Amino acid sequence: MAFAQVEWLPLRIDNEKKPIAFFPGQIEEISDTVPTALGEMPFTTYFTKDDDALTGNRLYMMTVIDYARGAFPADSIERRNAFFEQTVSAAHESIGGEVVISQPTKSGTHEGWIFRINYGEERPTVVRNRMYIVGDRYYHQQVFSFMKDGGVKSRERFFDNFNPIEPAPPKSLSKKS
């Protein structure tokens, strides 16, 4: 029932007509930078809080980072998988708990990674994650819920309606003669 009680709103980025995701309620946005081996990288996180768990979950998030062109060559599966595995390790280190699942996945034609971490003794919490690299753009979807929360259909809708877009290549600064 909770699944039908909220309005799912589309998220569009890069002036695209098609949404890349749908969120259950008003979408908020924060932008910042994160230190990486490639230097400071700007990122944007889109999120919807559901404090009353109308959807059966508490927080929906998607982080988008555009890496330098060529950072993730399409034929470098090992590099992508190493990146995903390091991200899982960093998330686990950050929040603790137990990594319950961590494995490759696919969304349409896009290779990715899913993982789940259970954490928190006083208030047992679950964070479910899906990550994708499309071109040189990194997408990281997360859904947080308490162990007692339901929300399976809402999580499935959030994850399954994800439609990533590849960033446009930078425009050339040279003039044609």
Short mmCIF file of C-alpha atoms in Angstrom, two decimals:
data_model
loop_
_atom_site.label_atom_id
_atom_site.label_comp_id
_atom_site.label_asym_id
_atom_site.label_seq_id
_atom_site.Cartn_x
_atom_site.Cartn_y
_atom_site.Cartn_z
CA MET A 1 0.00 0.00 0.00
CA ALA A 2 2.75 2.45 0.87
CA PHE A 3 4.03 2.03 -2.69
CA ALA A 4 0.94 3.84 -4.08
CA GLN A 5 0.87 6.67 -1.50
CA VAL A 6 3.72 8.76 -2.88
CA GLU A 7 4.29 10.66 -6.10
CA TRP A 8 7.31 9.42 -8.04
CA LEU A 9 9.14 12.35 -9.63
CA PRO A 10 11.55 12.18 -12.57
CA LEU A 11 15.20 13.20 -12.31
CA ARG A 12 16.66 14.74 -15.46
CA ILE A 13 20.28 15.85 -15.79
CA ASP A 14 22.36 17.47 -18.54
CA ASN A 15 19.22 19.05 -20.05
CA GLU A 16 18.08 15.61 -21.20
CA LYS A 17 14.42 15.10 -22.03
CA LYS A 18 14.35 11.56 -20.66
CA PRO A 19 14.69 11.06 -16.90
CA ILE A 20 17.55 8.93 -15.63
CA ALA A 21 15.68 7.94 -12.48
CA PHE A 22 12.48 8.39 -10.48
CA PHE A 23 12.41 9.35 -6.81
CA PRO A 24 9.49 8.92 -4.38
CA GLY A 25 8.87 12.57 -3.56
CA GLN A 26 10.65 15.90 -3.80
CA ILE A 27 14.23 15.56 -5.04
CA GLU A 28 16.90 17.56 -3.27
CA GLU A 29 20.40 18.15 -4.58
CA ILE A 30 23.83 18.79 -3.07
CA SER A 31 27.11 19.35 -4.90
CA ASP A 32 30.64 19.14 -3.54
CA THR A 33 34.04 17.68 -4.35
CA VAL A 34 35.66 14.42 -3.31
CA PRO A 35 39.39 13.70 -3.22
CA THR A 36 40.42 10.91 -5.61
CA ALA A 37 43.63 9.51 -7.07
CA LEU A 38 42.86 11.72 -10.08
CA GLY A 39 42.54 14.87 -7.95
CA GLU A 40 39.47 16.68 -6.61
CA MET A 41 36.36 15.53 -8.46
CA PRO A 42 33.09 17.46 -8.38
CA PHE A 43 30.02 15.38 -7.67
CA THR A 44 26.29 15.86 -7.29
CA THR A 45 24.05 13.82 -5.04
CA TYR A 46 20.29 13.76 -5.55
CA PHE A 47 18.16 12.46 -2.71
CA THR A 48 14.71 12.07 -1.23
CA LYS A 49 14.12 11.55 2.49
CA ASP A 50 11.17 9.47 3.62
CA ASP A 51 11.31 9.94 7.40
CA ASP A 52 7.86 8.37 7.85
CA ALA A 53 8.79 5.37 5.65
CA LEU A 54 5.70 5.75 3.47
CA THR A 55 7.62 3.83 0.81
CA GLY A 56 9.00 1.33 3.31
CA ASN A 57 12.46 2.94 3.11
CA ARG A 58 14.03 6.04 4.67
CA LEU A 59 16.41 7.58 2.14
CA TYR A 60 16.94 7.32 -1.62
CA MET A 61 20.16 8.70 -3.10
CA MET A 62 21.98 8.91 -6.41
CA THR A 63 25.48 10.31 -6.71
CA VAL A 64 26.86 11.31 -10.11
CA ILE A 65 30.56 11.95 -10.79
CA ASP A 66 32.02 12.83 -14.18
CA TYR A 67 35.58 11.53 -14.34
CA ALA A 68 38.18 12.74 -16.82
CA ARG A 69 37.71 11.55 -20.38
CA GLY A 70 39.33 8.15 -20.84
CA ALA A 71 39.44 7.34 -17.11
CA PHE A 72 37.39 4.18 -17.66
CA PRO A 73 38.11 2.67 -21.08
CA ALA A 74 35.20 0.52 -22.25
CA ASP A 75 37.44 -2.53 -22.68
CA SER A 76 38.96 -2.30 -19.19
CA ILE A 77 36.63 -4.57 -17.21
CA GLU A 78 39.31 -5.31 -14.60
CA ARG A 79 39.80 -1.60 -13.93
CA ARG A 80 36.07 -1.04 -13.50
CA ASN A 81 35.69 -4.05 -11.22
CA ALA A 82 38.67 -2.94 -9.12
CA PHE A 83 37.05 0.50 -8.81
CA PHE A 84 33.76 -1.06 -7.72
CA GLU A 85 35.47 -3.35 -5.21
CA GLN A 86 37.42 -0.41 -3.74
CA THR A 87 34.18 1.57 -3.46
CA VAL A 88 32.54 -1.30 -1.53
CA SER A 89 35.58 -1.49 0.74
CA ALA A 90 35.52 2.28 1.38
CA ALA A 91 31.77 2.21 2.14
CA HIS A 92 32.23 -0.70 4.53
CA GLU A 93 35.13 1.08 6.22
CA SER A 94 33.05 4.24 6.53
CA ILE A 95 29.93 2.75 8.15
CA GLY A 96 31.15 -0.59 9.47
CA GLY A 97 28.70 -3.43 9.71
CA GLU A 98 28.71 -6.45 7.43
CA VAL A 99 28.90 -6.61 3.63
CA VAL A 100 26.15 -9.13 2.91
CA ILE A 101 26.41 -9.15 -0.89
CA SER A 102 28.91 -7.70 -3.36
CA GLN A 103 28.82 -8.77 -7.00
CA PRO A 104 28.65 -7.63 -10.62
CA THR A 105 25.27 -6.74 -12.13
CA LYS A 106 23.87 -5.36 -15.37
CA SER A 107 21.25 -2.71 -16.20
CA GLY A 108 20.31 -3.00 -19.84
CA THR A 109 23.66 -2.85 -21.62
CA HIS A 110 25.49 -1.24 -18.69
CA GLU A 111 27.79 -3.29 -16.50
CA GLY A 112 27.72 -2.43 -12.82
CA TRP A 113 28.01 -3.68 -9.26
CA ILE A 114 25.54 -4.28 -6.44
CA PHE A 115 26.29 -4.47 -2.76
CA ARG A 116 24.48 -4.42 0.53
CA ILE A 117 25.73 -3.50 3.98
CA ASN A 118 23.88 -4.25 7.22
CA TYR A 119 25.00 -2.02 10.08
CA GLY A 120 23.98 -0.45 13.38
CA GLU A 121 23.35 -2.33 16.60
CA GLU A 122 20.96 0.08 18.31
CA ARG A 123 18.94 0.70 15.15
CA PRO A 124 19.72 -2.08 12.62
CA THR A 125 19.95 -0.48 9.19
CA VAL A 126 20.45 -1.73 5.64
CA VAL A 127 21.96 0.20 2.74
CA ARG A 128 21.46 -1.32 -0.69
CA ASN A 129 23.68 -0.02 -3.49
CA ARG A 130 23.99 -0.20 -7.25
CA MET A 131 26.88 1.39 -9.12
CA TYR A 132 27.48 1.88 -12.83
CA ILE A 133 30.12 3.49 -15.00
CA VAL A 134 28.69 4.77 -18.27
CA GLY A 135 31.38 6.31 -20.45
CA ASP A 136 33.39 8.15 -17.81
CA ARG A 137 30.38 8.95 -15.65
CA TYR A 138 29.92 7.13 -12.35
CA TYR A 139 26.41 6.58 -10.97
CA HIS A 140 25.84 5.29 -7.44
CA GLN A 141 22.28 4.56 -6.28
CA GLN A 142 21.56 3.89 -2.61
CA VAL A 143 18.48 3.05 -0.57
CA PHE A 144 18.62 3.14 3.23
CA SER A 145 16.06 1.41 5.41
CA PHE A 146 15.71 0.01 8.90
CA MET A 147 15.75 -3.78 9.13
CA LYS A 148 12.10 -3.76 10.20
CA ASP A 149 11.05 -1.64 7.18
CA GLY A 150 9.49 -3.25 4.11
CA GLY A 151 9.75 -1.29 0.91
CA VAL A 152 10.72 -4.00 -1.55
CA LYS A 153 8.49 -2.69 -4.38
CA SER A 154 9.70 0.88 -3.86
CA ARG A 155 13.35 -0.18 -3.92
CA GLU A 156 12.75 -2.21 -7.05
CA ARG A 157 11.08 0.76 -8.71
CA PHE A 158 13.96 3.07 -7.80
CA PHE A 159 16.65 0.65 -8.98
CA ASP A 160 14.87 -0.87 -11.99
CA ASN A 161 13.75 2.42 -13.57
CA PHE A 162 17.30 3.74 -13.68
CA ASN A 163 18.22 4.81 -17.23
CA PRO A 164 21.79 6.13 -17.26
CA ILE A 165 23.07 8.48 -19.93
CA GLU A 166 26.59 8.84 -21.16
CA PRO A 167 27.97 12.35 -20.79
CA ALA A 168 28.46 14.27 -24.02
CA PRO A 169 32.07 14.53 -25.13
CA PRO A 170 33.64 17.93 -24.50
CA LYS A 171 33.20 20.40 -27.34
CA SER A 172 36.34 21.06 -29.33
CA LEU A 173 37.93 24.43 -28.82
CA SER A 174 39.54 24.43 -32.24
CA LYS A 175 37.92 26.22 -35.17
CA LYS A 176 37.47 24.54 -38.51
CA SER A 177 39.06 26.31 -41.45
#
